[in-house]
Short mmCIF file of N, CA and C in Angstrom, two decimals:
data_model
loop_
_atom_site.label_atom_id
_atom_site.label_comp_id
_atom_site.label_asym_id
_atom_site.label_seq_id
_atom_site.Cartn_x
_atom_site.Cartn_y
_atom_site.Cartn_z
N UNK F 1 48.17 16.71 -22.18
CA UNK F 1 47.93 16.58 -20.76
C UNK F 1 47.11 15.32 -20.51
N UNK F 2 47.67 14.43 -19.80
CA UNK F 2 46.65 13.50 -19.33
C UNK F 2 45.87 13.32 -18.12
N UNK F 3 44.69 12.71 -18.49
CA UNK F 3 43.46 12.93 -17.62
C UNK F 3 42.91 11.05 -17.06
N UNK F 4 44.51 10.91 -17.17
CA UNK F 4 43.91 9.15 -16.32
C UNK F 4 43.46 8.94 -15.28
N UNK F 5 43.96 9.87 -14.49
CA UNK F 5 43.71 10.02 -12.87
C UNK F 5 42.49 10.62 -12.65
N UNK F 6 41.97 11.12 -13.20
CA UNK F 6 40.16 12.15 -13.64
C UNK F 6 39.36 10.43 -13.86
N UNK F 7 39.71 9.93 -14.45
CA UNK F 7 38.81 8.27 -14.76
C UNK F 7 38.69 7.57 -13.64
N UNK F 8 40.05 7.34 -12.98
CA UNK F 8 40.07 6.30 -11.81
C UNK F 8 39.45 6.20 -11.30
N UNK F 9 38.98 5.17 -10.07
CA UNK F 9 37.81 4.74 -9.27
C UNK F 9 38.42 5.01 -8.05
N UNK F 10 37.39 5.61 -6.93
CA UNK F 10 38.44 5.77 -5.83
C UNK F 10 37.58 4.19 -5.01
N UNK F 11 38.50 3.85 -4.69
CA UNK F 11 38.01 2.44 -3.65
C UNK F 11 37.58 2.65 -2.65
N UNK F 12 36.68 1.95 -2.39
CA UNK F 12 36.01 2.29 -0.56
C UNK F 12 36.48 3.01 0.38
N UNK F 13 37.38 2.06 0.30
CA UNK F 13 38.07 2.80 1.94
C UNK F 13 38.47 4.07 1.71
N UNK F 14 39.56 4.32 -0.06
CA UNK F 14 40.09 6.09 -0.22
C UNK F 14 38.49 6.54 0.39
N UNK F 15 37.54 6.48 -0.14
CA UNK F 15 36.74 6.74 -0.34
C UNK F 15 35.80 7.31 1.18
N UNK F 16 36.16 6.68 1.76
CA UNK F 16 36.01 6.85 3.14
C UNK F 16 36.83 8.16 3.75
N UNK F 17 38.14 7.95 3.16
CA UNK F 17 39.20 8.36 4.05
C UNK F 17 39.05 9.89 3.59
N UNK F 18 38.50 10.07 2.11
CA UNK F 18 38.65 11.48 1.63
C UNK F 18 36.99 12.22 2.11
N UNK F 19 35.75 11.39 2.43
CA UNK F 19 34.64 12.22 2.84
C UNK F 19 34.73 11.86 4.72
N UNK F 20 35.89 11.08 5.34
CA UNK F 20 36.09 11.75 7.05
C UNK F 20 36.74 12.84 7.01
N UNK F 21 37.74 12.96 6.17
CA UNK F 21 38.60 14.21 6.26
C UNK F 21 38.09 15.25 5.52
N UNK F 22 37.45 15.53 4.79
CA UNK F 22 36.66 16.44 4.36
C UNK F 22 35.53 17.40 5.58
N UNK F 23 35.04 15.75 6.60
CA UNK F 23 33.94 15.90 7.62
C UNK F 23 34.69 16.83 8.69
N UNK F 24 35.95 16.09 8.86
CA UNK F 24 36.82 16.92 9.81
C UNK F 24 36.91 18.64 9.74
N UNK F 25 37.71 18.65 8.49
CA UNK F 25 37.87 19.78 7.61
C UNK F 25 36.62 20.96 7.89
N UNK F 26 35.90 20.33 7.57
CA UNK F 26 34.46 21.28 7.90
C UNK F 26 34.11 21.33 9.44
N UNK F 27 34.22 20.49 10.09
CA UNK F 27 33.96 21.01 11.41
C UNK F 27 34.73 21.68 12.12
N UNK F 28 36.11 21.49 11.65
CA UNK F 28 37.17 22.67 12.20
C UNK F 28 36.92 23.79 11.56
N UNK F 29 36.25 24.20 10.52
CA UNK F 29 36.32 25.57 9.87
C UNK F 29 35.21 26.10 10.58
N UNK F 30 34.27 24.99 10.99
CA UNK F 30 32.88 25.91 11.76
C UNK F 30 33.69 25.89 12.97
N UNK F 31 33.96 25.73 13.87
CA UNK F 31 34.36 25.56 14.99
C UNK F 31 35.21 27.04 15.03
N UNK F 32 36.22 27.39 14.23
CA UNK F 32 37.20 28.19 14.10
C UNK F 32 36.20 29.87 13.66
N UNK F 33 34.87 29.48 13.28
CA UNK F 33 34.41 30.65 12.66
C UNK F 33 33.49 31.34 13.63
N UNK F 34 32.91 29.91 14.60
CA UNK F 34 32.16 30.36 15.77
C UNK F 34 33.11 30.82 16.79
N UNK F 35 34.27 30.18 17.12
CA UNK F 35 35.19 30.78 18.10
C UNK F 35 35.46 32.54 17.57
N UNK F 36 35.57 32.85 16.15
CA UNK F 36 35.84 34.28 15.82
C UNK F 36 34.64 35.04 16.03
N UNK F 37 33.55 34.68 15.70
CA UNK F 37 32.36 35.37 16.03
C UNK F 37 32.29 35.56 17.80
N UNK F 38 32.73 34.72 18.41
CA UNK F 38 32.47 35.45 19.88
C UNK F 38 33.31 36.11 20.31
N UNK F 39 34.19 35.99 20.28
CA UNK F 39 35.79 36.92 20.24
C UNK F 39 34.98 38.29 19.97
N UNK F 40 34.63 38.39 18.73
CA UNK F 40 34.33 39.46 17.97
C UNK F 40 33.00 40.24 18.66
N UNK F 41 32.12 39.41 18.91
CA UNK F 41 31.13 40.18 20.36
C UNK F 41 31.64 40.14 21.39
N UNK F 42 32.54 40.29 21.76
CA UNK F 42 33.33 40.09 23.38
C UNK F 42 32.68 38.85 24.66
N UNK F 43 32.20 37.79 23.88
CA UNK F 43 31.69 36.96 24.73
C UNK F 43 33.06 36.23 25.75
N UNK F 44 33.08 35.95 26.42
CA UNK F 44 33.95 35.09 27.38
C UNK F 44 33.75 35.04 28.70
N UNK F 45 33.95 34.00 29.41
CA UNK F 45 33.67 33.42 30.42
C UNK F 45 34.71 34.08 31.53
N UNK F 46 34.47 34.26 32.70
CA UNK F 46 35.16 34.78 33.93
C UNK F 46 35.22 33.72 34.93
N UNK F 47 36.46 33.00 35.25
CA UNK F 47 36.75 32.26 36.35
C UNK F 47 37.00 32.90 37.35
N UNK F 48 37.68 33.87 37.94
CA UNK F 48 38.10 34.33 38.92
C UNK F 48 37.68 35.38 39.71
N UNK F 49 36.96 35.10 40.63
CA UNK F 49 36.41 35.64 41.21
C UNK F 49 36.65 35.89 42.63
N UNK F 50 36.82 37.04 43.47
CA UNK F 50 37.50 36.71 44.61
C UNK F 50 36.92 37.45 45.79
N UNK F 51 36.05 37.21 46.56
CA UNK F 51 35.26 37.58 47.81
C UNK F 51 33.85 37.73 47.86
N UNK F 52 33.17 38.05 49.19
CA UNK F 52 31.51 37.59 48.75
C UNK F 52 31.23 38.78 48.82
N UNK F 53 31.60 40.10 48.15
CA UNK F 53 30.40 41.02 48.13
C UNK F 53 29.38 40.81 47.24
N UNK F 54 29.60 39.96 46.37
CA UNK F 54 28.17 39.39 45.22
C UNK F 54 27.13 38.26 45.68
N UNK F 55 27.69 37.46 46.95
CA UNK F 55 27.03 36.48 47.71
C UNK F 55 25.27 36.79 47.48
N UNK F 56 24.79 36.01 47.05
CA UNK F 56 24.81 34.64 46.72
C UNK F 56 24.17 34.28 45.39
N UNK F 57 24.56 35.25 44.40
CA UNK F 57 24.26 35.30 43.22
C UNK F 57 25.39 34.98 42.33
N UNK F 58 26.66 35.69 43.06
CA UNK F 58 27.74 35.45 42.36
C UNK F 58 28.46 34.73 43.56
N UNK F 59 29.75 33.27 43.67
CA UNK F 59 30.30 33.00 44.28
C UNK F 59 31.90 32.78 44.07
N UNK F 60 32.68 32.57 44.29
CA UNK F 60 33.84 32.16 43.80
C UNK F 60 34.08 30.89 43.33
N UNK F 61 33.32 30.20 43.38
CA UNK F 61 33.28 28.84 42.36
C UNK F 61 32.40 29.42 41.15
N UNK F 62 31.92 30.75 40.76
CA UNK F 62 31.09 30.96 39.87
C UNK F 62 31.58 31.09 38.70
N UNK F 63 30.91 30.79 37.52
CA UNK F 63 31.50 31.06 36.63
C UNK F 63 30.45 31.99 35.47
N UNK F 64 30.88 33.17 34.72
CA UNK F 64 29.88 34.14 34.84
C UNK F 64 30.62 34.42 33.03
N UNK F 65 29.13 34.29 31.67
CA UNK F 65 29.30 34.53 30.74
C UNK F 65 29.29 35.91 30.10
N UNK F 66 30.25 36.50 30.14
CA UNK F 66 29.99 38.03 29.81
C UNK F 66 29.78 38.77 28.06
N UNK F 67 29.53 39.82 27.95
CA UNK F 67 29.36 40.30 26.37
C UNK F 67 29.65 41.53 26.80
N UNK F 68 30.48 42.02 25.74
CA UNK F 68 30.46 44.08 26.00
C UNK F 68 29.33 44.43 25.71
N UNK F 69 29.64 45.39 26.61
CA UNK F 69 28.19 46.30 27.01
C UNK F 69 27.53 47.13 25.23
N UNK F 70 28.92 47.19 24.25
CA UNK F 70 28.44 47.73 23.24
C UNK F 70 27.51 46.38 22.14
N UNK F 71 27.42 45.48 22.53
CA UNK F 71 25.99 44.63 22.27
C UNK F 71 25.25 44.05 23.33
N UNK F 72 25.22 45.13 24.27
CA UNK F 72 23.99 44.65 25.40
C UNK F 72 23.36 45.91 26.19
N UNK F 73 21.89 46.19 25.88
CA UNK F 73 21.93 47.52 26.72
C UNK F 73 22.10 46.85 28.26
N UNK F 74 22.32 47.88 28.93
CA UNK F 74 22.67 47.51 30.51
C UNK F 74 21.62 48.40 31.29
N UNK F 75 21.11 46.94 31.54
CA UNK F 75 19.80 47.51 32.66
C UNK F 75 19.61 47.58 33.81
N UNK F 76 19.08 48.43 34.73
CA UNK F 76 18.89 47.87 35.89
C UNK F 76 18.83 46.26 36.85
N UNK F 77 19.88 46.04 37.66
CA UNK F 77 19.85 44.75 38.33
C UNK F 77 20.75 43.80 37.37
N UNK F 78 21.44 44.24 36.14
CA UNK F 78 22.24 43.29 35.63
C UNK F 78 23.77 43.47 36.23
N UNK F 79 23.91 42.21 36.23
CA UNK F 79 25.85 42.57 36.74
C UNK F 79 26.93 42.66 35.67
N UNK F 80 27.66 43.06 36.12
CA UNK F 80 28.74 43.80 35.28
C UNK F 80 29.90 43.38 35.95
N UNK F 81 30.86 43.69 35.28
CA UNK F 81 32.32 44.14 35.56
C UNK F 81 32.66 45.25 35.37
N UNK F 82 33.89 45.87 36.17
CA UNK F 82 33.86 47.49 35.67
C UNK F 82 35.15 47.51 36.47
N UNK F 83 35.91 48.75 35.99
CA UNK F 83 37.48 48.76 36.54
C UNK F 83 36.88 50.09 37.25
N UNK F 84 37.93 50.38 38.34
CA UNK F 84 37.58 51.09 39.35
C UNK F 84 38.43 52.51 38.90
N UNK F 85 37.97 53.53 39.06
CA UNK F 85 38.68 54.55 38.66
C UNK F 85 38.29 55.84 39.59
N UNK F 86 39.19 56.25 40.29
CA UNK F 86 38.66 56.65 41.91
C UNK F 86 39.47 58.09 41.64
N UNK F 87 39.04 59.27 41.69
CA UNK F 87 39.41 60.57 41.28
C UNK F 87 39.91 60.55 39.95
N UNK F 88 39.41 60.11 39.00
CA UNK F 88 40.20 60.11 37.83
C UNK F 88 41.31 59.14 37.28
N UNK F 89 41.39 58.69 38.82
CA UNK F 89 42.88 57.75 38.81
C UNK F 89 42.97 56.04 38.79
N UNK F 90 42.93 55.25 37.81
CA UNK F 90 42.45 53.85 38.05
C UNK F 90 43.05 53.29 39.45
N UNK F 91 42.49 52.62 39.66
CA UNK F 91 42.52 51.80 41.04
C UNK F 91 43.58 50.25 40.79
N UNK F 92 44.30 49.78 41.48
CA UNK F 92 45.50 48.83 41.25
C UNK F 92 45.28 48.10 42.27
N UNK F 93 45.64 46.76 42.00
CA UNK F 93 45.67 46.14 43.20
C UNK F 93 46.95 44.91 42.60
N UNK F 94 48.31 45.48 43.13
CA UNK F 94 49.82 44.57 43.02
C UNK F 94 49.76 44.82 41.88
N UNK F 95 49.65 46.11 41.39
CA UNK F 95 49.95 46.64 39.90
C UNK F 95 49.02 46.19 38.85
N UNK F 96 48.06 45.43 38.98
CA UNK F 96 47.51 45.34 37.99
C UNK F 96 45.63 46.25 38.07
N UNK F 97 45.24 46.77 37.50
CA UNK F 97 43.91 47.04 37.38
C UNK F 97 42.82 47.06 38.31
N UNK F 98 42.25 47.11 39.15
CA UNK F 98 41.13 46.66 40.10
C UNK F 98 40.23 46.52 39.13
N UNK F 99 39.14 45.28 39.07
CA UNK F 99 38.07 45.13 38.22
C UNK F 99 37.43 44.50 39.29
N UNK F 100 35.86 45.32 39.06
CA UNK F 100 35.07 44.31 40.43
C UNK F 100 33.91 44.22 39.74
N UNK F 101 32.97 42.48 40.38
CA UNK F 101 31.72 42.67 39.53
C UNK F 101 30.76 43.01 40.93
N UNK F 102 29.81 43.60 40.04
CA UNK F 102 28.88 44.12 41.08
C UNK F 102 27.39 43.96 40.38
N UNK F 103 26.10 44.63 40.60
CA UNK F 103 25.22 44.62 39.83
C UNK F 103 25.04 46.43 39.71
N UNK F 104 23.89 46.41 38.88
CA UNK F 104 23.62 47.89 38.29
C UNK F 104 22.71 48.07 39.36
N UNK F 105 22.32 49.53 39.85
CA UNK F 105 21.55 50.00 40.85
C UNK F 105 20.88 51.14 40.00
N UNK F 106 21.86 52.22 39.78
CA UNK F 106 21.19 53.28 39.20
C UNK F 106 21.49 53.30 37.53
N UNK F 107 20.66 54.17 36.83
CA UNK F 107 20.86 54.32 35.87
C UNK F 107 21.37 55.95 35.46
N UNK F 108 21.62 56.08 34.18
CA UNK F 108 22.18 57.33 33.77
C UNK F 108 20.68 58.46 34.05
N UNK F 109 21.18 59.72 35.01
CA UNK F 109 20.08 60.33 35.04
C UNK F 109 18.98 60.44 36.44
N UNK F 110 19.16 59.19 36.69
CA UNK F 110 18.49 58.92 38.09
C UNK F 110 18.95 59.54 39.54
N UNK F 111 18.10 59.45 40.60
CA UNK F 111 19.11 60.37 41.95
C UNK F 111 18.35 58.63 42.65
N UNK F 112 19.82 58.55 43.81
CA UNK F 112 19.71 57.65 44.11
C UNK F 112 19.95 57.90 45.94
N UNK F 113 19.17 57.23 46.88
CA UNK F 113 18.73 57.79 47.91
C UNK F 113 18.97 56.28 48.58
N UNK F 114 20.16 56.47 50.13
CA UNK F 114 20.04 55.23 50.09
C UNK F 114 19.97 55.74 52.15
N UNK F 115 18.98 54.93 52.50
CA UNK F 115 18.53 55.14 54.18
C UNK F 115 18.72 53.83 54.28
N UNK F 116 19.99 53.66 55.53
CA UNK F 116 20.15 52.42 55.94
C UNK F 116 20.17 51.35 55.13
N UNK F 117 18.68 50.53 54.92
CA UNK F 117 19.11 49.32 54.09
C UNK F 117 17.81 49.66 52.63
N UNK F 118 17.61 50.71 52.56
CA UNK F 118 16.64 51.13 52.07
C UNK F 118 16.95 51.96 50.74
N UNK F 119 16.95 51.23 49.77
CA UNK F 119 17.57 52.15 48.47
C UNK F 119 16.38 52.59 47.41
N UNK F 120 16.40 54.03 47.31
CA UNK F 120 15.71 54.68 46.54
C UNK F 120 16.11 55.29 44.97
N UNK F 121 15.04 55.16 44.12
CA UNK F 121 15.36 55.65 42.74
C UNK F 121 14.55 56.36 42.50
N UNK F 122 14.45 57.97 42.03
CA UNK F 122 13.79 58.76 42.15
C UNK F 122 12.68 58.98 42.87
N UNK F 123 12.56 58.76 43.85
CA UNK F 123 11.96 58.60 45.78
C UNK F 123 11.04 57.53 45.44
N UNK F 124 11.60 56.66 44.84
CA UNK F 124 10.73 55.23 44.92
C UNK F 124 11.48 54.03 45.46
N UNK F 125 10.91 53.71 46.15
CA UNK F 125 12.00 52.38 46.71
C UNK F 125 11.81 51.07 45.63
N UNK F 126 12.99 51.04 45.31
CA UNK F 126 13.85 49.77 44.98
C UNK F 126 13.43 48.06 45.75
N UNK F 127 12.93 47.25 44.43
CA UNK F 127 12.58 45.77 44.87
C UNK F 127 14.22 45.31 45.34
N UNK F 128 14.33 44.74 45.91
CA UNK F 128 15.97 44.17 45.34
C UNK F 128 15.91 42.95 46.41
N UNK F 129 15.04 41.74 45.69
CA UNK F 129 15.27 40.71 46.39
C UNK F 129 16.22 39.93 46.15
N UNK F 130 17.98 40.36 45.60
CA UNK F 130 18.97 39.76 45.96
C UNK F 130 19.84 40.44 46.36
N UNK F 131 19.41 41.56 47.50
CA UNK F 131 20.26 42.31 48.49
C UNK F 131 20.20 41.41 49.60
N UNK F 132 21.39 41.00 50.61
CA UNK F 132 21.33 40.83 51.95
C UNK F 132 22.21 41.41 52.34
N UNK F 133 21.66 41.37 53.83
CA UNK F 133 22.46 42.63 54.83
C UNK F 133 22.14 41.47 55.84
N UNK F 134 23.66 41.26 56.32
CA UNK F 134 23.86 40.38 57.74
C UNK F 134 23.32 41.00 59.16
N UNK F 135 23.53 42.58 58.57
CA UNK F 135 23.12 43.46 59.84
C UNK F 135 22.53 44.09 59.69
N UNK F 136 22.03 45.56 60.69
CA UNK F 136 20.97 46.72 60.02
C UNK F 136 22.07 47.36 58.74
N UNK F 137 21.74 48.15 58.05
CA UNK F 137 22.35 48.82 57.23
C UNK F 137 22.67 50.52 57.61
N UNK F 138 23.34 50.78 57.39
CA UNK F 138 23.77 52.39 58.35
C UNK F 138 24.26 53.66 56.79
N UNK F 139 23.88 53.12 55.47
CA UNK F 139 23.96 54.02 54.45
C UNK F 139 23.06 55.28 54.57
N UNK F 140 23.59 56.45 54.64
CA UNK F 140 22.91 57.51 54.39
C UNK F 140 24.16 58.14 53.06
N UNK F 141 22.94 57.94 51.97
CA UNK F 141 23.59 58.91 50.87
C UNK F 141 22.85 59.56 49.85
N UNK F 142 22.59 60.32 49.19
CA UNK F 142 21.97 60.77 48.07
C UNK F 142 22.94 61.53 47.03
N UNK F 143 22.64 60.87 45.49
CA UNK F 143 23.64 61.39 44.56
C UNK F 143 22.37 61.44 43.51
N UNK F 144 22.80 62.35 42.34
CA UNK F 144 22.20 62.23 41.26
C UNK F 144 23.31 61.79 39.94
N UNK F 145 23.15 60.94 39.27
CA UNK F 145 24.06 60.42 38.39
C UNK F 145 23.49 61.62 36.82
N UNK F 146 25.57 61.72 36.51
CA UNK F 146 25.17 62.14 35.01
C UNK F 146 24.87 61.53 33.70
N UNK F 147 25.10 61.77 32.91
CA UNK F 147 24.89 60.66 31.79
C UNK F 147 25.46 59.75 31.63
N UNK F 148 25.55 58.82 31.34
CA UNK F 148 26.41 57.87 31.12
C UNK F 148 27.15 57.48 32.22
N UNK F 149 26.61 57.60 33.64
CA UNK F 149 26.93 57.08 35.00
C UNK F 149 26.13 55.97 35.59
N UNK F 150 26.81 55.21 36.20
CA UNK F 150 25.96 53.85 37.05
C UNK F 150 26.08 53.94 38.50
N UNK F 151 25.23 54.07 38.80
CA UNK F 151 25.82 53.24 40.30
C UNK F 151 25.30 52.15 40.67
N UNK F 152 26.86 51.38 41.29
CA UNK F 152 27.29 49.90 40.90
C UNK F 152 26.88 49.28 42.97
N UNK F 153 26.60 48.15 43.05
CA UNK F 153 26.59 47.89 44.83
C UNK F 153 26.72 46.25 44.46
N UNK F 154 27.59 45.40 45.44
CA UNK F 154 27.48 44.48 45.46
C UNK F 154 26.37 44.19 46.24
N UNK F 155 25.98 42.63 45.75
CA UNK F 155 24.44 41.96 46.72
C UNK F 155 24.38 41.90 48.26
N UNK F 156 25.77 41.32 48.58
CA UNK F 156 26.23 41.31 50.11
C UNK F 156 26.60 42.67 50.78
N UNK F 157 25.72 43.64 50.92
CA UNK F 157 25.44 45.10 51.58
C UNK F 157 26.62 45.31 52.31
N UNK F 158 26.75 44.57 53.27
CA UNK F 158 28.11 44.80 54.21
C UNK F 158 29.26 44.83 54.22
N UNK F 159 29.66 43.50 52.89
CA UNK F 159 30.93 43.72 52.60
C UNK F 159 30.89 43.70 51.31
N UNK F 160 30.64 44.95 51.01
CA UNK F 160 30.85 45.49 49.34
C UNK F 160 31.64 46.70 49.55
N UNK F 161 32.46 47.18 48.94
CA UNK F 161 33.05 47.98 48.68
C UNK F 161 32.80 48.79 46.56
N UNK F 162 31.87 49.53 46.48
CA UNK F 162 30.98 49.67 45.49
C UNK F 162 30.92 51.17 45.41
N UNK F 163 29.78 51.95 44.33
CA UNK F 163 29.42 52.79 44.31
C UNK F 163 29.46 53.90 45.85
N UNK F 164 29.02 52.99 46.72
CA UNK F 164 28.79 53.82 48.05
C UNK F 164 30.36 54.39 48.46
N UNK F 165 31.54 53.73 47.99
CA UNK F 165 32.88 53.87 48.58
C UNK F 165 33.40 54.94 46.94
N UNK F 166 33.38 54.24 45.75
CA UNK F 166 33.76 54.85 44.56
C UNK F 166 33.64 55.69 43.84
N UNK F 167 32.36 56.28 44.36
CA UNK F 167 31.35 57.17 43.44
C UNK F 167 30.97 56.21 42.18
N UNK F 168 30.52 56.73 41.88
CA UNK F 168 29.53 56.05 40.21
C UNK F 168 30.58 55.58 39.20
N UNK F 169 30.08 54.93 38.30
CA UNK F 169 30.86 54.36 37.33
C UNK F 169 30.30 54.49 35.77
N UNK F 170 31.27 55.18 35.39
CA UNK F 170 31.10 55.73 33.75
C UNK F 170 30.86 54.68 33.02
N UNK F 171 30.24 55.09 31.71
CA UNK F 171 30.01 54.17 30.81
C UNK F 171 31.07 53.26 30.12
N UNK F 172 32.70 54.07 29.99
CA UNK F 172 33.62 53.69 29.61
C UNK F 172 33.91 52.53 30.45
N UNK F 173 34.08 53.10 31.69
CA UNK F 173 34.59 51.92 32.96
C UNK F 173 33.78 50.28 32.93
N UNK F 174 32.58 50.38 32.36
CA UNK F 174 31.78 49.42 32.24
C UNK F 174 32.47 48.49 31.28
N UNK F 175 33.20 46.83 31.77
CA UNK F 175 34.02 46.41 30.65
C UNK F 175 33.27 45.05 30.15
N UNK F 176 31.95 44.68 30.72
CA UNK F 176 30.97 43.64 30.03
C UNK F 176 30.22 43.52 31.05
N UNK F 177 29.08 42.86 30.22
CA UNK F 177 27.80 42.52 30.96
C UNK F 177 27.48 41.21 31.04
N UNK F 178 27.34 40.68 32.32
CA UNK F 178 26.46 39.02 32.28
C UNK F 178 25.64 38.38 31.32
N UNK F 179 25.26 37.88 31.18
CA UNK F 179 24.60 36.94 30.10
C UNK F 179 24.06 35.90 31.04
N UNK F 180 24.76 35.64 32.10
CA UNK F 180 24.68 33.61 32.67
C UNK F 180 25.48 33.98 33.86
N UNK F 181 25.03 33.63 34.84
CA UNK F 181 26.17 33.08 36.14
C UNK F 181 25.40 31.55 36.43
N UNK F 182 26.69 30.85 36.68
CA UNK F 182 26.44 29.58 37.09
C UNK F 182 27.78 29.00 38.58
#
C-alpha cells in the first residue's frame, strides 16, 4: 500500500481551501443543531396575528416568540395561544382551528369575580395595568376554575372575545407561551 499522498505538502491556497471548508462545515453543523434544539423545545415565532383584542401589547405587525407551555410554567399575566374549544367542541374558523392569543387572568383553582371593569382573584382585585377599556365595562361574572383551567381575556376589554364568551381554557388547549413580543 502506498503512503505518498500521507507525505505530500498541501500548498497554501489547498490549504486554505480545506480549513474554509472545514469552517463552513462546522458552522452548518452548529447552525443545523441549534435549529433542532428549538424545534425540539417548541420555540417559534408567530407572524399572524389578526385584530386588536391584545391592543397594545400585542399588534398585528407583532411578532411574538413562543415555547410550549411543557418548558414554561404559565403564570399569571403571561400570554399565550390557545385553541378554542367551546362545549367540548373545537371552534373553526373556514375550517381550520380557531387559535387566539390572549393573556392569563386566572389560575388553576382560583374564583374569578369580574364587576364591570373590575377583575377579582379570590376577592382581591387584580393590578392589570395593560387592560384598556374604551368604555365603562358592563362584566358581571363569577366562576371558580378547576385544575388545570385558565381564564384567558384579551388586553382590549371591549373587543375581546375570551374567557368571558368561552368559558376557561384547559391545560391541554394551552398551545405555547410568550417569551418576547415585539
Amino acid at each position: 500500500m502506498s503512503t505518498k499522498w500521507m507525505n505530500r505538502k498541501l500548498s497554501k491556497g489547498n490549504l486554505v481551501f480545506l480549513l474554509s471548508s472545514l469552517t463552513i462545515l462546522a458552522l452548518l453543523l452548529g447552525f443545523i443543531t441549534t435549529l433542532s434544539i428549538l424545534m425540539h423545545l417548541g420555540l417559534y415565532v408567530n407572524t399572524n396575528i389578526v385584530g386588536e383584542s391584545m391592543h397594545e401589547a400585542v399588534t398585528e405587525d407583532s411578532r411574538i416568540l413562543y415555547i410550549d407551555p411543557e418548558f414554561k410554567e404559565i403564570r399569571r399575566g403571561d400570554i399565550v395561544s390557545a385553541a378554542v374549544i367551546y362545549q367540548g367542541i373545537p371552534v373553526e374558523d373556514s375550517g381550520v382551528p380557531l387559535i387566539i392569543v390572549k393573556r392569563i387572568i386566572g389560575l388553576p383553582g382560583e374564583t374569578i369575580r369580574i364587576d364591570g371593569d373590575q377583575v377579582y382573584i379570590n376577592h382581591e382585585l387584580l393590578s392589570e395595568p395593560y387592560a384598556y377599556y374604551s368604555g365603562p365595562g358592563e362584566d358581571d361574572l363569577v366562576m371558580t376554575l378547576d385544575e388545570e383551567e385558565y381564564f384567558l381575556m384579551g388586553d382590549n376589554r371591549l373587543y375581546s372575545s375570551d374567557s368571558r364568551a368561552w368559558g376557561p381554557f384547559h391545560m391541554e388547549h394551552i398551545q405555547s407561551v410568550a417569551l418576547a413580543v415585539n
